[in-house]
Short mmCIF file of C-alpha atoms in Angstrom, two decimals:
data_model
loop_
_atom_site.label_atom_id
_atom_site.label_comp_id
_atom_site.label_asym_id
_atom_site.label_seq_id
_atom_site.Cartn_x
_atom_site.Cartn_y
_atom_site.Cartn_z
CA UNK A 1 105.28 77.27 118.18
CA UNK A 2 105.06 80.41 116.05
CA UNK A 3 107.60 80.62 113.25
CA UNK A 4 109.05 84.07 113.70
CA UNK A 5 111.31 85.34 110.93
CA UNK A 6 114.66 86.28 112.47
CA UNK A 7 115.28 88.69 109.59
CA UNK A 8 112.19 90.70 110.52
CA UNK A 9 112.82 90.85 114.27
CA UNK A 10 114.45 94.28 114.07
CA UNK A 11 111.63 96.82 114.63
CA UNK A 12 112.86 99.06 111.82
CA UNK A 13 112.70 96.17 109.36
CA UNK A 14 109.18 95.23 110.40
CA UNK A 15 108.10 98.85 110.06
CA UNK A 16 109.83 99.17 106.68
CA UNK A 17 108.20 96.02 105.32
CA UNK A 18 104.80 97.00 106.72
CA UNK A 19 105.05 100.47 105.20
CA UNK A 20 105.85 98.95 101.82
CA UNK A 21 102.52 97.08 101.89
CA UNK A 22 100.81 100.48 101.56
CA UNK A 23 102.53 101.37 98.29
CA UNK A 24 103.71 99.77 95.07
CA UNK A 25 107.12 101.32 95.50
CA UNK A 26 108.62 104.04 97.63
CA UNK A 27 111.57 106.33 97.23
CA UNK A 28 114.53 105.84 99.57
CA UNK A 29 114.33 109.27 101.24
CA UNK A 30 110.58 108.92 101.80
CA UNK A 31 111.16 105.70 103.72
CA UNK A 32 114.15 107.14 105.56
CA UNK A 33 112.14 110.16 106.73
CA UNK A 34 109.15 108.04 107.75
CA UNK A 35 111.31 105.61 109.69
CA UNK A 36 113.43 108.42 111.15
CA UNK A 37 116.67 106.58 110.54
CA UNK A 38 119.90 107.59 108.84
CA UNK A 39 120.77 106.81 105.22
CA UNK A 40 123.30 104.20 106.28
CA UNK A 41 120.89 102.40 108.64
CA UNK A 42 118.19 102.24 105.98
CA UNK A 43 120.75 101.13 103.36
CA UNK A 44 121.82 98.33 105.66
CA UNK A 45 118.26 97.13 106.24
CA UNK A 46 117.33 97.39 102.56
CA UNK A 47 120.51 95.56 101.57
CA UNK A 48 119.81 92.73 104.03
CA UNK A 49 116.16 92.42 102.94
CA UNK A 50 117.13 92.59 99.26
CA UNK A 51 119.68 89.78 99.72
CA UNK A 52 116.83 87.64 101.08
CA UNK A 53 114.64 88.57 98.13
CA UNK A 54 112.11 90.30 100.42
CA UNK A 55 112.42 93.67 98.72
CA UNK A 56 113.51 94.79 95.29
CA UNK A 57 115.07 98.07 94.27
CA UNK A 58 115.88 100.04 91.17
CA UNK A 59 117.56 103.32 90.45
CA UNK A 60 115.41 106.20 89.37
CA UNK A 61 115.03 109.95 89.57
CA UNK A 62 113.14 111.86 92.23
CA UNK A 63 112.93 115.67 92.22
CA UNK A 64 115.73 115.75 89.69
CA UNK A 65 118.09 113.61 91.80
CA UNK A 66 119.17 110.04 91.16
CA UNK A 67 117.73 107.88 93.86
CA UNK A 68 116.60 104.36 94.73
CA UNK A 69 113.04 103.07 94.60
CA UNK A 70 112.16 100.12 96.81
CA UNK A 71 109.26 97.69 96.65
CA UNK A 72 108.03 94.62 98.46
CA UNK A 73 108.42 91.38 96.52
CA UNK A 74 105.94 88.49 96.59
CA UNK A 75 108.24 86.36 98.82
CA UNK A 76 108.67 89.41 101.06
CA UNK A 77 104.92 89.84 101.31
CA UNK A 78 104.54 86.17 102.22
CA UNK A 79 107.36 86.34 104.79
CA UNK A 80 105.83 89.44 106.36
CA UNK A 81 102.42 87.77 106.53
CA UNK A 82 103.91 84.71 108.23
CA UNK A 83 105.90 86.83 110.68
CA UNK A 84 102.88 88.95 111.60
CA UNK A 85 100.83 85.78 112.08
CA UNK A 86 103.57 84.42 114.36
CA UNK A 87 103.62 87.65 116.39
CA UNK A 88 99.86 87.40 116.76
CA UNK A 89 100.29 83.86 118.03
CA UNK A 90 102.79 85.12 120.60
CA UNK A 91 100.28 87.71 121.74
CA UNK A 92 97.53 85.11 121.72
CA UNK A 93 99.54 83.24 124.33
CA UNK A 94 98.50 85.94 126.77
CA UNK A 95 95.12 86.95 125.43
CA UNK A 96 92.74 85.03 123.20
CA UNK A 97 92.81 87.56 120.37
CA UNK A 98 95.50 90.24 119.97
CA UNK A 99 93.15 92.43 117.98
CA UNK A 100 90.42 92.02 120.56
CA UNK A 101 89.32 95.08 122.44
CA UNK A 102 86.45 94.92 124.83
CA UNK A 103 83.48 97.21 124.38
CA UNK A 104 84.67 99.17 127.40
CA UNK A 105 88.15 99.59 125.87
CA UNK A 106 86.65 100.75 122.59
CA UNK A 107 84.38 103.18 124.42
CA UNK A 108 87.34 104.50 126.40
CA UNK A 109 89.24 105.29 123.18
CA UNK A 110 93.00 105.69 122.98
CA UNK A 111 94.95 106.09 126.22
CA UNK A 112 97.53 108.69 127.12
CA UNK A 113 100.18 108.28 129.77
CA UNK A 114 102.80 110.09 131.83
CA UNK A 115 105.61 107.63 131.23
CA UNK A 116 107.90 110.06 129.45
CA UNK A 117 107.41 112.71 132.14
CA UNK A 118 108.01 110.30 135.03
CA UNK A 119 110.96 108.69 133.31
CA UNK A 120 112.53 112.10 132.65
CA UNK A 121 112.04 113.05 136.32
CA UNK A 122 114.14 110.04 137.28
CA UNK A 123 116.72 110.74 134.54
CA UNK A 124 116.11 107.32 133.02
CA UNK A 125 116.56 106.64 129.35
CA UNK A 126 114.07 104.49 127.47
CA UNK A 127 116.64 101.71 127.64
CA UNK A 128 116.87 102.07 131.45
CA UNK A 129 113.11 101.76 131.79
CA UNK A 130 112.99 98.86 129.31
CA UNK A 131 115.56 97.01 131.46
CA UNK A 132 113.50 97.58 134.60
CA UNK A 133 110.33 96.37 132.88
CA UNK A 134 112.03 93.50 131.04
CA UNK A 135 110.62 94.63 127.71
CA UNK A 136 112.24 96.10 124.63
CA UNK A 137 113.17 99.75 124.28
CA UNK A 138 110.93 99.78 121.22
CA UNK A 139 107.96 98.83 123.39
CA UNK A 140 108.69 101.64 125.84
CA UNK A 141 108.80 104.06 122.92
CA UNK A 142 105.54 102.67 121.52
CA UNK A 143 103.81 103.15 124.86
CA UNK A 144 105.18 106.66 125.34
CA UNK A 145 104.14 107.76 121.87
CA UNK A 146 100.66 106.34 122.37
CA UNK A 147 101.01 103.74 119.61
CA UNK A 148 100.53 100.88 122.03
CA UNK A 149 98.44 100.37 125.15
CA UNK A 150 100.21 97.86 127.43
CA UNK A 151 98.59 94.73 128.77
CA UNK A 152 97.14 94.88 132.27
CA UNK A 153 100.04 92.90 133.73
CA UNK A 154 102.58 95.22 132.12
CA UNK A 155 100.62 98.26 133.30
CA UNK A 156 100.83 96.91 136.87
CA UNK A 157 104.58 96.35 136.46
CA UNK A 158 105.03 99.90 135.16
CA UNK A 159 103.03 101.27 138.08
CA UNK A 160 105.20 99.27 140.48
CA UNK A 161 108.41 100.55 138.90
CA UNK A 162 107.21 104.14 139.32
CA UNK A 163 105.80 103.34 142.76
CA UNK A 164 102.38 104.64 141.76
CA UNK A 165 98.93 103.48 140.78
CA UNK A 166 97.86 102.59 137.25
CA UNK A 167 95.31 105.39 137.20
CA UNK A 168 98.09 107.89 138.02
CA UNK A 169 99.98 106.76 134.92
CA UNK A 170 97.35 105.99 132.33
CA UNK A 171 94.25 107.99 131.48
CA UNK A 172 91.92 108.53 128.50
CA UNK A 173 93.52 110.66 125.77
CA UNK A 174 90.79 113.28 126.14
CA UNK A 175 91.88 113.95 129.72
CA UNK A 176 94.95 115.94 130.62
CA UNK A 177 96.00 113.46 133.25
CA UNK A 178 95.42 112.99 136.92
CA UNK A 179 95.34 116.10 139.08
CA UNK A 180 98.47 116.46 141.15
CA UNK B 1 116.21 83.45 118.32
CA UNK B 2 114.50 84.91 121.38
CA UNK B 3 110.71 84.89 121.25
CA UNK B 4 109.42 88.36 122.13
CA UNK B 5 107.10 88.84 125.07
CA UNK B 6 103.42 89.34 124.18
CA UNK B 7 103.76 93.03 125.01
CA UNK B 8 106.84 93.38 122.82
CA UNK B 9 105.07 91.57 119.99
CA UNK B 10 101.97 93.72 120.34
CA UNK B 11 104.05 96.89 120.51
CA UNK B 12 106.02 95.90 117.41
CA UNK B 13 102.80 95.31 115.46
CA UNK B 14 101.27 98.53 116.76
CA UNK B 15 104.34 100.55 115.78
CA UNK B 16 104.46 98.98 112.33
CA UNK B 17 100.77 99.63 111.79
CA UNK B 18 101.13 103.22 112.99
CA UNK B 19 104.03 103.81 110.58
CA UNK B 20 101.97 102.50 107.69
CA UNK B 21 98.94 104.57 108.67
CA UNK B 22 101.15 107.65 109.00
CA UNK B 23 102.64 107.10 105.54
CA UNK B 24 99.22 106.57 103.95
CA UNK B 25 97.61 109.43 105.85
CA UNK B 26 100.39 111.84 104.92
CA UNK B 27 100.07 111.35 101.18
CA UNK B 28 98.81 114.40 99.38
CA UNK B 29 97.22 114.75 95.97
CA UNK B 30 98.54 117.25 93.43
CA UNK B 31 96.27 120.24 92.88
CA UNK B 32 93.15 119.67 90.74
CA UNK B 33 93.79 115.91 90.70
CA UNK B 34 90.21 114.61 90.76
CA UNK B 35 88.73 117.56 88.89
CA UNK B 36 91.22 117.34 86.00
CA UNK B 37 90.59 113.60 85.63
CA UNK B 38 86.81 114.15 85.79
CA UNK B 39 86.84 117.00 83.26
CA UNK B 40 88.98 115.11 80.73
CA UNK B 41 86.77 112.02 81.09
CA UNK B 42 83.70 114.19 80.44
CA UNK B 43 85.39 115.74 77.39
CA UNK B 44 86.37 112.31 76.14
CA UNK B 45 82.79 111.01 76.47
CA UNK B 46 81.38 114.06 74.67
CA UNK B 47 83.95 113.88 71.87
CA UNK B 48 83.33 110.15 71.38
CA UNK B 49 79.59 110.83 71.14
CA UNK B 50 80.14 113.56 68.54
CA UNK B 51 82.32 111.17 66.54
CA UNK B 52 79.67 108.42 66.66
CA UNK B 53 77.00 110.84 65.42
CA UNK B 54 78.90 112.46 62.54
CA UNK B 55 81.94 110.28 61.79
CA UNK B 56 83.94 112.75 59.70
CA UNK B 57 87.65 113.34 59.59
CA UNK B 58 87.34 116.23 62.01
CA UNK B 59 85.22 114.37 64.53
CA UNK B 60 87.64 111.44 64.44
CA UNK B 61 90.45 113.87 65.13
CA UNK B 62 88.40 115.40 67.95
CA UNK B 63 87.80 111.99 69.56
CA UNK B 64 91.49 111.09 69.32
CA UNK B 65 92.48 114.49 70.71
CA UNK B 66 90.11 114.07 73.67
CA UNK B 67 91.47 110.59 74.40
CA UNK B 68 95.02 111.93 74.11
CA UNK B 69 94.17 114.80 76.47
CA UNK B 70 92.90 112.30 79.03
CA UNK B 71 96.04 110.17 78.66
CA UNK B 72 98.26 113.25 78.96
CA UNK B 73 96.40 114.53 82.03
CA UNK B 74 96.53 111.11 83.66
CA UNK B 75 100.26 110.79 82.98
CA UNK B 76 101.04 114.29 84.26
CA UNK B 77 98.94 113.88 87.42
CA UNK B 78 100.48 110.48 88.25
CA UNK B 79 103.94 111.90 87.70
CA UNK B 80 103.12 114.87 89.97
CA UNK B 81 101.78 112.51 92.65
CA UNK B 82 104.96 110.45 92.52
CA UNK B 83 107.15 113.55 92.67
CA UNK B 84 105.12 115.06 95.51
CA UNK B 85 105.00 111.98 97.76
CA UNK B 86 107.96 109.85 96.74
CA UNK B 87 105.75 106.80 96.32
CA UNK B 88 103.89 105.04 93.55
CA UNK B 89 100.59 103.30 94.29
CA UNK B 90 99.23 100.80 91.77
CA UNK B 91 95.74 101.11 93.22
CA UNK B 92 95.69 104.84 92.53
CA UNK B 93 96.81 104.33 88.93
CA UNK B 94 94.32 101.61 88.10
CA UNK B 95 91.32 102.42 90.31
CA UNK B 96 91.38 106.22 90.26
CA UNK B 97 93.04 107.17 86.99
CA UNK B 98 92.28 104.23 84.70
CA UNK B 99 88.86 103.71 86.26
CA UNK B 100 89.10 99.95 86.76
CA UNK B 101 87.08 100.09 89.96
CA UNK B 102 83.53 98.77 89.63
CA UNK B 103 81.88 102.16 90.27
CA UNK B 104 84.13 104.07 87.84
CA UNK B 105 83.97 101.45 85.09
CA UNK B 106 80.22 100.94 85.25
CA UNK B 107 79.36 104.64 85.52
CA UNK B 108 81.69 105.38 82.62
CA UNK B 109 80.09 102.66 80.49
CA UNK B 110 76.57 103.88 81.28
CA UNK B 111 77.49 107.52 80.63
CA UNK B 112 79.23 106.64 77.35
CA UNK B 113 76.33 104.48 76.20
CA UNK B 114 73.84 107.20 77.14
CA UNK B 115 75.90 109.85 75.35
CA UNK B 116 76.09 107.70 72.18
CA UNK B 117 72.34 107.13 72.16
CA UNK B 118 71.67 110.81 72.79
CA UNK B 119 74.06 111.86 70.01
CA UNK B 120 72.51 109.44 67.52
CA UNK B 121 69.04 110.76 68.32
CA UNK B 122 70.15 114.37 68.22
CA UNK B 123 69.59 115.16 71.91
CA UNK B 124 72.71 117.23 72.43
CA UNK B 125 71.67 118.55 75.83
CA UNK B 126 71.56 114.91 76.96
CA UNK B 127 75.04 114.28 75.52
CA UNK B 128 76.35 117.12 77.67
CA UNK B 129 74.47 115.81 80.69
CA UNK B 130 75.79 112.25 80.23
CA UNK B 131 79.35 113.53 79.75
CA UNK B 132 79.18 115.65 82.91
CA UNK B 133 77.59 112.83 84.91
CA UNK B 134 80.25 110.40 83.65
CA UNK B 135 83.06 112.77 84.63
CA UNK B 136 81.54 113.45 88.04
CA UNK B 137 80.99 109.76 88.80
CA UNK B 138 84.53 108.94 87.66
CA UNK B 139 86.02 111.63 89.92
CA UNK B 140 83.68 110.61 92.75
CA UNK B 141 84.76 106.99 92.62
CA UNK B 142 88.36 108.19 92.79
CA UNK B 143 87.61 110.16 95.96
CA UNK B 144 85.90 107.10 97.43
CA UNK B 145 88.94 104.92 96.69
CA UNK B 146 91.18 107.43 98.48
CA UNK B 147 88.98 107.29 101.60
CA UNK B 148 89.06 103.49 101.55
CA UNK B 149 92.81 103.49 100.98
CA UNK B 150 93.47 105.75 103.96
CA UNK B 151 91.32 103.47 106.13
CA UNK B 152 93.09 100.26 105.06
CA UNK B 153 96.19 101.03 102.93
CA UNK B 154 97.40 97.46 102.57
CA UNK B 155 94.10 96.23 101.18
CA UNK B 156 93.79 98.95 98.54
CA UNK B 157 97.37 99.74 97.53
CA UNK B 158 97.73 97.18 94.82
CA UNK B 159 96.48 97.79 91.31
CA UNK B 160 94.73 95.38 89.02
CA UNK B 161 96.86 92.59 87.55
CA UNK B 162 98.13 93.40 84.05
CA UNK B 163 96.14 90.51 82.57
CA UNK B 164 92.89 91.86 83.97
CA UNK B 165 93.67 95.31 82.53
CA UNK B 166 94.20 93.77 79.09
CA UNK B 167 90.88 91.88 79.33
CA UNK B 168 89.09 95.02 80.50
CA UNK B 169 90.59 97.11 77.68
CA UNK B 170 89.63 94.49 75.09
CA UNK B 171 86.11 94.36 76.49
CA UNK B 172 85.81 98.16 76.43
CA UNK B 173 86.99 98.29 72.81
CA UNK B 174 84.55 95.54 71.84
CA UNK B 175 81.64 97.39 73.46
CA UNK B 176 82.72 100.62 71.77
CA UNK B 177 82.88 98.91 68.37
CA UNK B 178 79.47 97.34 68.94
CA UNK B 179 77.93 100.67 69.87
CA UNK B 180 79.40 102.29 66.76
CA UNK B 181 78.07 99.48 64.56
CA UNK B 182 74.63 99.63 66.16
CA UNK B 183 74.62 103.40 65.77
CA UNK B 184 75.02 103.03 62.00
#
């Protein structure tokens, strides 16, 4: 059974930790703007991760203002690696390799979709749709923003929820969508 | 703790990866970053060659001034990068600015060695050529690192360990001393 880290389950924390792997240290407001969260939310996450020893922080100056610089510690890097490996194992439960894309998928390139448009037409929030699909709100957002292409089974479920066909919902990014 | 569905897990990883790519892709370099580093490296190589050839008080001062100019430029550009982007990247400091990458270090060593030999044999046009080539290669390897970093930020973000930098510096000084001794 994969050993998921409960402290990294929150999407914002996983994104924060992953972003910190790209830098040696980052300034508080840079992370806040990238994550699109408020000061207090980021403070809370950083505080929780710092208490676990996953991130470190120090006070510094940025653009003439006193601010906080945050970095990923070695235990944090290890915890993130283990958590990502566990998530990949979860995904592998459904498909042999989470990073695997068939030649056809690669040739097709990134997909676009009409989820946001159809959801708005029904006056559903992302949370409403997530409830209907039995997935997280974060996943709905990831699909809508094009960061994540759903599995075939989820695509069928989405099509069923919208009472349409998969090809009416998903199409290659180069296209503008199905003709209506 | 609830185990996420495969789709939730995949979406979480995709979102995290996208955030990291967005952060790395959005980083900008201060103006004249590569060119200033390349020019000061070229000046430093030329000044060191002049010092090896003549070894007077003035040439020693010139070599120190060129090294100081490089250090000052490097410090200012790194500070500007940090101020501009709100991040510090060890890989940028060591690979791009300090030239610890294989391409930068080897091209610098070859250019410096060539410039020393040219200076000792009085071929000043070759000193200038070696200095320019050294500066260009140094700046070019920095550009290459940036491309690699944007493609895979996590793999290229970290700088060299401090111990390795000390070993590399000691090795560089030893080679420099050897070249000076051979030149005499």
